[in-house]
Tab-separated table of C-alpha atoms and ligand atoms in Angstrom:
chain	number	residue	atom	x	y	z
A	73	UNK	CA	41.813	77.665	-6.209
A	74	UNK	CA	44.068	75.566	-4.612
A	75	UNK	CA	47.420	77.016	-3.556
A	76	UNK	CA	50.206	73.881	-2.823
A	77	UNK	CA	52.933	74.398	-0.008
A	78	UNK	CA	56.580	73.096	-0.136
A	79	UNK	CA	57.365	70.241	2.178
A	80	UNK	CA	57.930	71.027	5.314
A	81	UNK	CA	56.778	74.436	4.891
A	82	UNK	CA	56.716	77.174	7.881
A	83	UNK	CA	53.179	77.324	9.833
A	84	UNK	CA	53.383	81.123	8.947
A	85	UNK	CA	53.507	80.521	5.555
A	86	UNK	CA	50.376	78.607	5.712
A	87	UNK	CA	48.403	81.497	8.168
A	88	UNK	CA	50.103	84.056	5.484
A	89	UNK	CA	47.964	82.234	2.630
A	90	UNK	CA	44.885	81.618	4.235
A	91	UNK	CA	44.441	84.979	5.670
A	92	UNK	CA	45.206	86.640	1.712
A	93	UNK	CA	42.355	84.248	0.683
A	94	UNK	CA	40.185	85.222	2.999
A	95	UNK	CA	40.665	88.571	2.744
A	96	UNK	CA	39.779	88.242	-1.126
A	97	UNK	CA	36.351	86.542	0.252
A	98	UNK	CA	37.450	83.175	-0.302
A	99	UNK	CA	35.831	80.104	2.538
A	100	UNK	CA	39.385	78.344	2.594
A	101	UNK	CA	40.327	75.123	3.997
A	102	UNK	CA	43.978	74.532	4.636
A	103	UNK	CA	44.796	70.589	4.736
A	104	UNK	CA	48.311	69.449	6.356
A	105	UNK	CA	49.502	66.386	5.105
A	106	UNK	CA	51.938	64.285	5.961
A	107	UNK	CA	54.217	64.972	2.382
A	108	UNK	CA	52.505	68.396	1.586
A	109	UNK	CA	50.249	71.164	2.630
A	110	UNK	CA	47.474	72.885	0.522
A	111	UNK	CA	45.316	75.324	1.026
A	112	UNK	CA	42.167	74.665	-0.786
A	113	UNK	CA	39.663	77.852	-1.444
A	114	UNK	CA	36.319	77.951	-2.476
A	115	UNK	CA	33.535	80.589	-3.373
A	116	UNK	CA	35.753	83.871	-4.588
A	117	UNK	CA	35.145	85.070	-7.764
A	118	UNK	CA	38.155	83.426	-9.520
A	119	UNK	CA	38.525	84.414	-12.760
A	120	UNK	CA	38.474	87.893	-11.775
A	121	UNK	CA	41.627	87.073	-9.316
A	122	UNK	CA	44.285	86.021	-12.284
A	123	UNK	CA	46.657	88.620	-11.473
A	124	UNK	CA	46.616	87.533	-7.190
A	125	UNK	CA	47.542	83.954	-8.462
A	126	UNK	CA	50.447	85.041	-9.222
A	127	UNK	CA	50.904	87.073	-6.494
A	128	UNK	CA	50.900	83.877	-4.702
A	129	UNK	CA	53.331	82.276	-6.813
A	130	UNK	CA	56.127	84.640	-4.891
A	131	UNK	CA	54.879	83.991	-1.443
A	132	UNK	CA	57.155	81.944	0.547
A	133	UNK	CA	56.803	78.487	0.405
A	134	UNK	CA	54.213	78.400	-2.332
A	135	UNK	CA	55.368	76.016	-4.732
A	136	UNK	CA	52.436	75.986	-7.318
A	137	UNK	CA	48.721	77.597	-7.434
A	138	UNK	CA	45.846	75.765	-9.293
A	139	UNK	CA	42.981	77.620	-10.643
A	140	UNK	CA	39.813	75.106	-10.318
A	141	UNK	CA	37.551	77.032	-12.420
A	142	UNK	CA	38.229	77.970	-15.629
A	143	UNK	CA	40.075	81.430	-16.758
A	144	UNK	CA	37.096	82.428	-19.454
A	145	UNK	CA	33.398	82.737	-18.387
A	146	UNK	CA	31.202	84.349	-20.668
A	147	UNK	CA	32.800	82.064	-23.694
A	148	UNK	CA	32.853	78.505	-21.597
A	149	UNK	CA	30.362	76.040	-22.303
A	150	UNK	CA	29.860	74.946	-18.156
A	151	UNK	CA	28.455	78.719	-17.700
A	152	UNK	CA	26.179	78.815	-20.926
A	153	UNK	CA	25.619	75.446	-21.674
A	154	UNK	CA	22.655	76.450	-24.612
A	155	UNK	CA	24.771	77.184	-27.573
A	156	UNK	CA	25.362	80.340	-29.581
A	157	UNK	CA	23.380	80.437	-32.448
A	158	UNK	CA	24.730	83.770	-34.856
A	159	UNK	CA	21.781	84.868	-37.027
A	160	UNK	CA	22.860	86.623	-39.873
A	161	UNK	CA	19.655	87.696	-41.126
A	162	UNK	CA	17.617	86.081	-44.222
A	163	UNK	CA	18.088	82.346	-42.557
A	164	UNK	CA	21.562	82.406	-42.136
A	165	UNK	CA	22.650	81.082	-38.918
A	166	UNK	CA	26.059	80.003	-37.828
A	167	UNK	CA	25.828	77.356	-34.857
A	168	UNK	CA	22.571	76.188	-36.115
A	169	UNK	CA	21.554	72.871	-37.263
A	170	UNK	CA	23.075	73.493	-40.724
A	171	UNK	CA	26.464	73.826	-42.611
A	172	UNK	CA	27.490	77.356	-43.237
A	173	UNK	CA	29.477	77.960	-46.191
A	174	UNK	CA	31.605	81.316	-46.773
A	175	UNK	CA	33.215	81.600	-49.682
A	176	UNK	CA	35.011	84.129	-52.130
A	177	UNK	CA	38.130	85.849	-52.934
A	178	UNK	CA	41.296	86.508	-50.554
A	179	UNK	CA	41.079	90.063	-51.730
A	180	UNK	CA	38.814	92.217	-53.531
A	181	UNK	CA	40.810	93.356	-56.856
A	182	UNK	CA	37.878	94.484	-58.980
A	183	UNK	CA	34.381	94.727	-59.455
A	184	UNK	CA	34.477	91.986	-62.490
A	185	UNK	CA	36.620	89.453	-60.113
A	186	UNK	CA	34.197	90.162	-57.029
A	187	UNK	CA	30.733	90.011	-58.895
A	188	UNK	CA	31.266	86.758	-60.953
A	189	UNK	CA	33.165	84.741	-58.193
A	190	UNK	CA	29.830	85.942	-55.974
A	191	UNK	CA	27.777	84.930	-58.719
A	192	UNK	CA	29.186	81.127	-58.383
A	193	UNK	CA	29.492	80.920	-55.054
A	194	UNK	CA	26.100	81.802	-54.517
A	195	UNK	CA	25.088	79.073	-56.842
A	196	UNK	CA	26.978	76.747	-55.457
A	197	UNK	CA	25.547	76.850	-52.158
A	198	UNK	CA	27.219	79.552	-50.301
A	199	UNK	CA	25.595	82.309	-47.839
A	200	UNK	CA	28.376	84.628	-46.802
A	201	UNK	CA	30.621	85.923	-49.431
A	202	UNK	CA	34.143	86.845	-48.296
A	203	UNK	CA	36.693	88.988	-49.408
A	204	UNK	CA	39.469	91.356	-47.931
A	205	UNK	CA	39.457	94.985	-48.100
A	206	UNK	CA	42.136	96.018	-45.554
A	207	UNK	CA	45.019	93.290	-46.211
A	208	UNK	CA	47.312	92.420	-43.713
A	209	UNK	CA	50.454	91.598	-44.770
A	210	UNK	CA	53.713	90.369	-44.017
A	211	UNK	CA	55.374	92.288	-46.501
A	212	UNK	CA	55.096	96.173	-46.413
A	213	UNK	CA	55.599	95.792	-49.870
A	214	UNK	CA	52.609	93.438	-51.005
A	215	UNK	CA	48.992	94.795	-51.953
A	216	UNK	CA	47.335	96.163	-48.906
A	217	UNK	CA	43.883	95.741	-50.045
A	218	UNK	CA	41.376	98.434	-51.857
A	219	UNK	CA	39.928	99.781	-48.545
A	220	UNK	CA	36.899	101.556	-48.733
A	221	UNK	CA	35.858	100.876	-52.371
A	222	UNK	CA	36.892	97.175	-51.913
A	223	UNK	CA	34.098	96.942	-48.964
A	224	UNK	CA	31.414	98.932	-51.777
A	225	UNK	CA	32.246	95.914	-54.254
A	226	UNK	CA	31.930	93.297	-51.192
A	227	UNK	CA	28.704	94.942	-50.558
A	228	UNK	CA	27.719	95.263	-53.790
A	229	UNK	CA	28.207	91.981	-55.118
A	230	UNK	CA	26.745	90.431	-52.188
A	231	UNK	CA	23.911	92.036	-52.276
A	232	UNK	CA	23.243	91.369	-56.065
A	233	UNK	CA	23.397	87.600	-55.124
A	234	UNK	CA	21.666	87.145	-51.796
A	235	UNK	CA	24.497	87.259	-49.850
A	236	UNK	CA	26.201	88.081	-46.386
A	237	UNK	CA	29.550	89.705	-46.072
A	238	UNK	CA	32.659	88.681	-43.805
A	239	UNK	CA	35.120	90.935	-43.966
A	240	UNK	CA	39.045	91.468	-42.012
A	241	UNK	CA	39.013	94.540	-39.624
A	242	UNK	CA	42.866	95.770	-38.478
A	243	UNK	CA	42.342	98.906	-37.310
A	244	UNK	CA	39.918	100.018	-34.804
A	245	UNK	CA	39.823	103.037	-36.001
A	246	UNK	CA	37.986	101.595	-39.098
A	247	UNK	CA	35.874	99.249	-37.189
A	248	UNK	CA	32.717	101.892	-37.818
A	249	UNK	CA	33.406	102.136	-41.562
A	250	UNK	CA	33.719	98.266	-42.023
A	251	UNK	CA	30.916	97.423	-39.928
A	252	UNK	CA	28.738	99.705	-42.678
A	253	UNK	CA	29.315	97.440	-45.366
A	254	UNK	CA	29.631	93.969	-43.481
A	255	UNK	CA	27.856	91.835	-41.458
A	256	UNK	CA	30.581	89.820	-39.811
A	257	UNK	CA	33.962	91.092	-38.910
A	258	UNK	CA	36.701	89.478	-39.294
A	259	UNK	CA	39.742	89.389	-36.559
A	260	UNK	CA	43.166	88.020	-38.538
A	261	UNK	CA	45.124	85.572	-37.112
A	262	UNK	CA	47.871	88.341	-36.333
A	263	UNK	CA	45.621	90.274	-34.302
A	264	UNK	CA	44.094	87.446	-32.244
A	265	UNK	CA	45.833	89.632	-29.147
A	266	UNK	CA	44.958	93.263	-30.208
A	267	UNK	CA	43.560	93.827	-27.792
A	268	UNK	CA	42.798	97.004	-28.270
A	269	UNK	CA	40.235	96.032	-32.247
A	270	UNK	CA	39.052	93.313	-29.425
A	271	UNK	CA	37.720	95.948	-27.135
A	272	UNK	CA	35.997	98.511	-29.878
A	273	UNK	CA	34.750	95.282	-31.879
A	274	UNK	CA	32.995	94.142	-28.847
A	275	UNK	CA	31.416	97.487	-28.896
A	276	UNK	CA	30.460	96.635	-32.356
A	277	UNK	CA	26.668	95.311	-33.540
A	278	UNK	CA	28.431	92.983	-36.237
A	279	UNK	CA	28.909	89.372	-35.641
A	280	UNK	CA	32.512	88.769	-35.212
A	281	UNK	CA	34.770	85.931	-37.025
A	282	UNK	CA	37.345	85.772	-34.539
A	283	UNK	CA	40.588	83.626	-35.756
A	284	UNK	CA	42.948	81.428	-33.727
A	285	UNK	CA	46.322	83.577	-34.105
A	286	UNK	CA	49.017	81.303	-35.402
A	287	UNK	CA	50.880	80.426	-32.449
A	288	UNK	CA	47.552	80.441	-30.001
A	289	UNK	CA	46.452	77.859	-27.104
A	290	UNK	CA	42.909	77.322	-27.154
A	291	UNK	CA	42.723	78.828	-24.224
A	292	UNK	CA	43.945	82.343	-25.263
A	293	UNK	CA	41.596	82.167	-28.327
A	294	UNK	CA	38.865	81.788	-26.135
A	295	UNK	CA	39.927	84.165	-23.609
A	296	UNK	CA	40.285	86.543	-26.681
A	297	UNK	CA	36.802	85.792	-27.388
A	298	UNK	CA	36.277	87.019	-23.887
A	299	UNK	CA	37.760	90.605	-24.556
A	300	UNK	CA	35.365	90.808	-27.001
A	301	UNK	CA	32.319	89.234	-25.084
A	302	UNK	CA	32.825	91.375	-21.925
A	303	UNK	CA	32.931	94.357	-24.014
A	304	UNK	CA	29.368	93.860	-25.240
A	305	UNK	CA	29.126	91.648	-28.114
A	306	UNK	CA	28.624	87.547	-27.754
A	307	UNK	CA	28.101	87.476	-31.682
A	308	UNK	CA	31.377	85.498	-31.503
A	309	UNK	CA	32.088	83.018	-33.824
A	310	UNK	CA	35.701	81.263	-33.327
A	311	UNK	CA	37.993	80.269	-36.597
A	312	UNK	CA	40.343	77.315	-36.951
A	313	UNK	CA	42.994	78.572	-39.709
A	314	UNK	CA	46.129	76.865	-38.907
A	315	UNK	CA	48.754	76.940	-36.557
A	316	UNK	CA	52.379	77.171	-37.458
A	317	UNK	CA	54.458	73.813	-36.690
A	318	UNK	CA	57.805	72.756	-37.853
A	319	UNK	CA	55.993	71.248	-41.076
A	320	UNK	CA	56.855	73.674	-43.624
A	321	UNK	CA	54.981	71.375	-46.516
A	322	UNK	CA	52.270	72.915	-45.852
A	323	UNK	CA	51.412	76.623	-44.820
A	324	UNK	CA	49.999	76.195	-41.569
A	325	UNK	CA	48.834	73.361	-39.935
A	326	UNK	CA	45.008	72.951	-39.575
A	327	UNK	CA	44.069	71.550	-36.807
A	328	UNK	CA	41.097	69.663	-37.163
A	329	UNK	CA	41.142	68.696	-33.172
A	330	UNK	CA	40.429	72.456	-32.653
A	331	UNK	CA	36.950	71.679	-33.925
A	332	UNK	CA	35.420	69.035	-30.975
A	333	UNK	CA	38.284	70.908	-28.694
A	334	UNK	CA	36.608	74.109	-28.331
A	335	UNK	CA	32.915	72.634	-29.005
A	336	UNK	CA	33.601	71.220	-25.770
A	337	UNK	CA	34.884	74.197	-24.284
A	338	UNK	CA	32.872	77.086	-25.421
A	339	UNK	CA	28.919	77.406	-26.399
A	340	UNK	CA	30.395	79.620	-29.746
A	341	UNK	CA	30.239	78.383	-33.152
A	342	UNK	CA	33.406	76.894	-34.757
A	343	UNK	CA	33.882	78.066	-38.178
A	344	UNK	CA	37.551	76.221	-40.391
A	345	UNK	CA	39.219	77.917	-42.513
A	346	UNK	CA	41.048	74.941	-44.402
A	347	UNK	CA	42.441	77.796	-47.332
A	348	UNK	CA	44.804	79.638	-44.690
A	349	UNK	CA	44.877	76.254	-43.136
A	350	UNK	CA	47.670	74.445	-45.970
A	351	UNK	CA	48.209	76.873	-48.263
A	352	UNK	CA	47.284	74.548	-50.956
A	353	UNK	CA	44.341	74.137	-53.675
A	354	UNK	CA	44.628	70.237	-53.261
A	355	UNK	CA	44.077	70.064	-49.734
A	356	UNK	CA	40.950	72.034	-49.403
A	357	UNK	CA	38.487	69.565	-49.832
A	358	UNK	CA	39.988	66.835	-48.127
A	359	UNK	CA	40.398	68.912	-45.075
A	360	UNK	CA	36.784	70.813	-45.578
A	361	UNK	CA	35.285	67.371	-45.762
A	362	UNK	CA	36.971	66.172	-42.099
A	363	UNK	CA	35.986	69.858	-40.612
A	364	UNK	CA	32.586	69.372	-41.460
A	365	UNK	CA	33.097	65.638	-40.257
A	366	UNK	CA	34.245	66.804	-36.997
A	367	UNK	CA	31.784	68.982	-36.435
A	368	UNK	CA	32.151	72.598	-37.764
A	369	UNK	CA	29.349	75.143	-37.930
A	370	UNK	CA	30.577	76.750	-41.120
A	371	UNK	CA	33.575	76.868	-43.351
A	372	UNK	CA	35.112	79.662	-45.040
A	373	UNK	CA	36.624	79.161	-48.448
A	374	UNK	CA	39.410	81.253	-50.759
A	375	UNK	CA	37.559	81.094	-54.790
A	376	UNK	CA	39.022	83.028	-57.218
A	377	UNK	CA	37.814	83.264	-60.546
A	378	UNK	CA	41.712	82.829	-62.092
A	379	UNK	CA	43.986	82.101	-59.470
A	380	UNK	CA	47.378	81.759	-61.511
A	381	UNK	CA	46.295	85.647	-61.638
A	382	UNK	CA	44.954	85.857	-58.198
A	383	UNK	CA	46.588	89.588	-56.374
A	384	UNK	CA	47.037	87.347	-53.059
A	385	UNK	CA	47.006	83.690	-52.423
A	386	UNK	CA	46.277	82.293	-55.773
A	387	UNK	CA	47.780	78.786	-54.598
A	388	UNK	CA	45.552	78.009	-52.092
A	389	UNK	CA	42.046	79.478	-54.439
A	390	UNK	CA	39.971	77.247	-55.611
A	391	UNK	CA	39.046	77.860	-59.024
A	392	UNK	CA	35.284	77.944	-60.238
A	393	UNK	CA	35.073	74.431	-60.891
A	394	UNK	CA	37.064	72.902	-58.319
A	395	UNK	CA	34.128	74.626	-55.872
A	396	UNK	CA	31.258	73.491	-57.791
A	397	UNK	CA	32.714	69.619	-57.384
A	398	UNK	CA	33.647	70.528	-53.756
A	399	UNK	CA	30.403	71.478	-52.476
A	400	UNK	CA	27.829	68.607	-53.186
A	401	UNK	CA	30.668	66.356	-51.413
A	402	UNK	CA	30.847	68.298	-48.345
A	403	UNK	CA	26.801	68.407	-48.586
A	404	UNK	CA	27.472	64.790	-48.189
A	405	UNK	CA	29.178	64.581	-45.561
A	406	UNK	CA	26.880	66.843	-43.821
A	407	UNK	CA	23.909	65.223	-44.338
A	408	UNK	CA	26.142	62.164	-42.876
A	409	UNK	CA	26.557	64.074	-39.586
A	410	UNK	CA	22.878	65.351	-39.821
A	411	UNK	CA	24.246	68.948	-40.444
A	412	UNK	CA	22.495	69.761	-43.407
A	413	UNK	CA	24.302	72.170	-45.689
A	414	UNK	CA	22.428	76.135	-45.593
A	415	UNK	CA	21.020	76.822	-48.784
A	416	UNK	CA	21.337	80.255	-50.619
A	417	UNK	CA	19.485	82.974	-48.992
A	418	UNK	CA	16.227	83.817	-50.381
A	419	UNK	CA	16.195	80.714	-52.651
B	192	PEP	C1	42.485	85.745	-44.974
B	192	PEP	O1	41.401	85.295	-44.578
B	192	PEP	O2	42.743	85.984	-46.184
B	192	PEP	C2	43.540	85.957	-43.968
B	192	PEP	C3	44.548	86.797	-44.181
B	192	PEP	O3	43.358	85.235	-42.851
B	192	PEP	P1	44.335	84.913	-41.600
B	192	PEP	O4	44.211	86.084	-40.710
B	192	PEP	O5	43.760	83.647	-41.045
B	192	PEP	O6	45.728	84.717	-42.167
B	193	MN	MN1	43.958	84.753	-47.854
């Protein structure tokens, strides 16, 4: 790190720094210039020292402390530079060469909606089938979700048409429960900083779909990642889903810079999430098509089978055939990139 002095600082101040740094095992080099003083330190183990930076931001005369390394490790690209592949089982890989696609309902309402939106997706060219369970919601007073016998239709339906399961997690208390009937967990964007589900879902065997929380800096998604990397698990895969700007047009704002961002930050996969994203049927497939463009590993899409009907977030659903059109013209634009599209597992 390199901590800067104020002008004209006091020699003590300086001896007060380097002797802290060296005391935390740090070879340090303190430079006196003519306008300013730094103290330049080299070899400690900085990114387990973010809580003595600012220690050092109320020493006297320190007017600003730079960490040189970065504030994640086991998520940055520089310390794992081969990147994270996330098999799912039955050649579905997120992070691979190819295209993921996840698609389904926002919420599981019934066995009849879950099976027959599987049933197309699957067709279409989809691998993971998604759905929510355990709803979170801003309102205490909108549908929560079926729980436990929304994750037996998930599973159910899944497994009638080759398919994988993503799922939202809120609780960890029901991270064991969930992780018997999925095979990727979903964090929501509102509990990008729980940090507590971050912990017991690193303890977790599932793959994780972690999303960006709505008002997060890449650099707290990926150090959220980290929670969840440190605690055991590296099955991380991170999710683009909007962030909230002044535009209220749309629901969120997806931003598509997130994609080569964090590809050139981390060695996880980068999955969009262009439904969440706007908020709006119309602007799924433009937005899927420029994810995909920009390099996304997978995208995961809101289907529902009526959704002027649809329990939660009918507007932004695709309907049956608006899917079917969408996905031979993202395949395109796959292919373009040389990111083939995955096709159905076991077909
Ligand atoms: C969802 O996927 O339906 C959802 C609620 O996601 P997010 O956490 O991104 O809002
Ligand atoms: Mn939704």
């Amino acid at each position: 790190m390199i901590v800067v002095l104020r002008h004209g600082c006091a020699p003590s101040s300086v001896m007060q720094v380097t002797e802290r740094l060296q005391e935390l095992g740090y070879e340090v080099r303190p430079i006196i210039g003519v306008e300013k003083t730094v103290v330049a330190a080299v070899g400690g183990d900085e990114h387990r020292n973010v809580d003595i930076v600012e220690q050092f931001r109320s020493y006297q005369d320190v007017e600003d402390v730079i960490l040189i390394t970065r504030s994640y490790k086991y998520t940055a690209l520089e310390t794992h530079p081969e990147r994270t592949k996330i098999d799912l089982g039955d050649g579905v890989v997120v992070g691979g060469r190819e295209v993921v696609m996840m698609a389904g309902p926002c919420t599981v309402e019934s066995e009849e909606q879950t099976f027959c939106t599987a049933d197309v997706v699957a067709r279409a060219g989809a691998t993971v089938l998604r759905g929510g369970a355990f709803k979170p919601s801003t309102s205490p007073y909108s549908f929560q979700g079926l729980g436990v016998e929304g994750l037996r239709i998930l599973r159910a339906a899944a497994d009638q048409y080759g398919l994988k399961v993503v799922t939202e997690v809120m609780d960890p208390r029901k991270v064991e429960i969930v992780s018997e009937y999925a095979d990727v967990l979903q964090v929501g964007t509102r509990n990008m900083q729980n940090y507590d589900l971050l912990k017991e879902v690193g303890l977790s065997r599932r793959a994780i779909l972690l999303k960006r929380g709505m008002s997060a800096k890449y650099e707290e998604l990926l150090l959220a990642a980290e929670y969840i990397a440190t605690a055991g698990n590296e099955r991380v895969m991170l999710c683009e889903r909007g962030i909230r700007t002044f535009e209220t047009y749309t629901r969120n704002t997806l931003d598509i810079g997130a994609v080569p961002v964090l590809k050139s930050l981390s060695h996880l996969p980068v999955v969009v999430d262009p439904s969440q994203g706007t908020g709006r049927r119309d602007l799924v497939e433009p937005l899927s098509l420029a994810a995909v463009a920009a390099g996304a590993d997978a995208l995961i899409i809101e289907v529902h089978p009526n959704p002027d009907q649809a329990i939660k977030d009918g507007p932004q659903s695709l309907t049956f055939d608006g899917f079917n059109q969408m996905v031979p013209r993202i395949a395109r634009v796959a292919d373009a990139v040389g990111r083939p599209m995955g096709t159905p597992a076991g077909t």
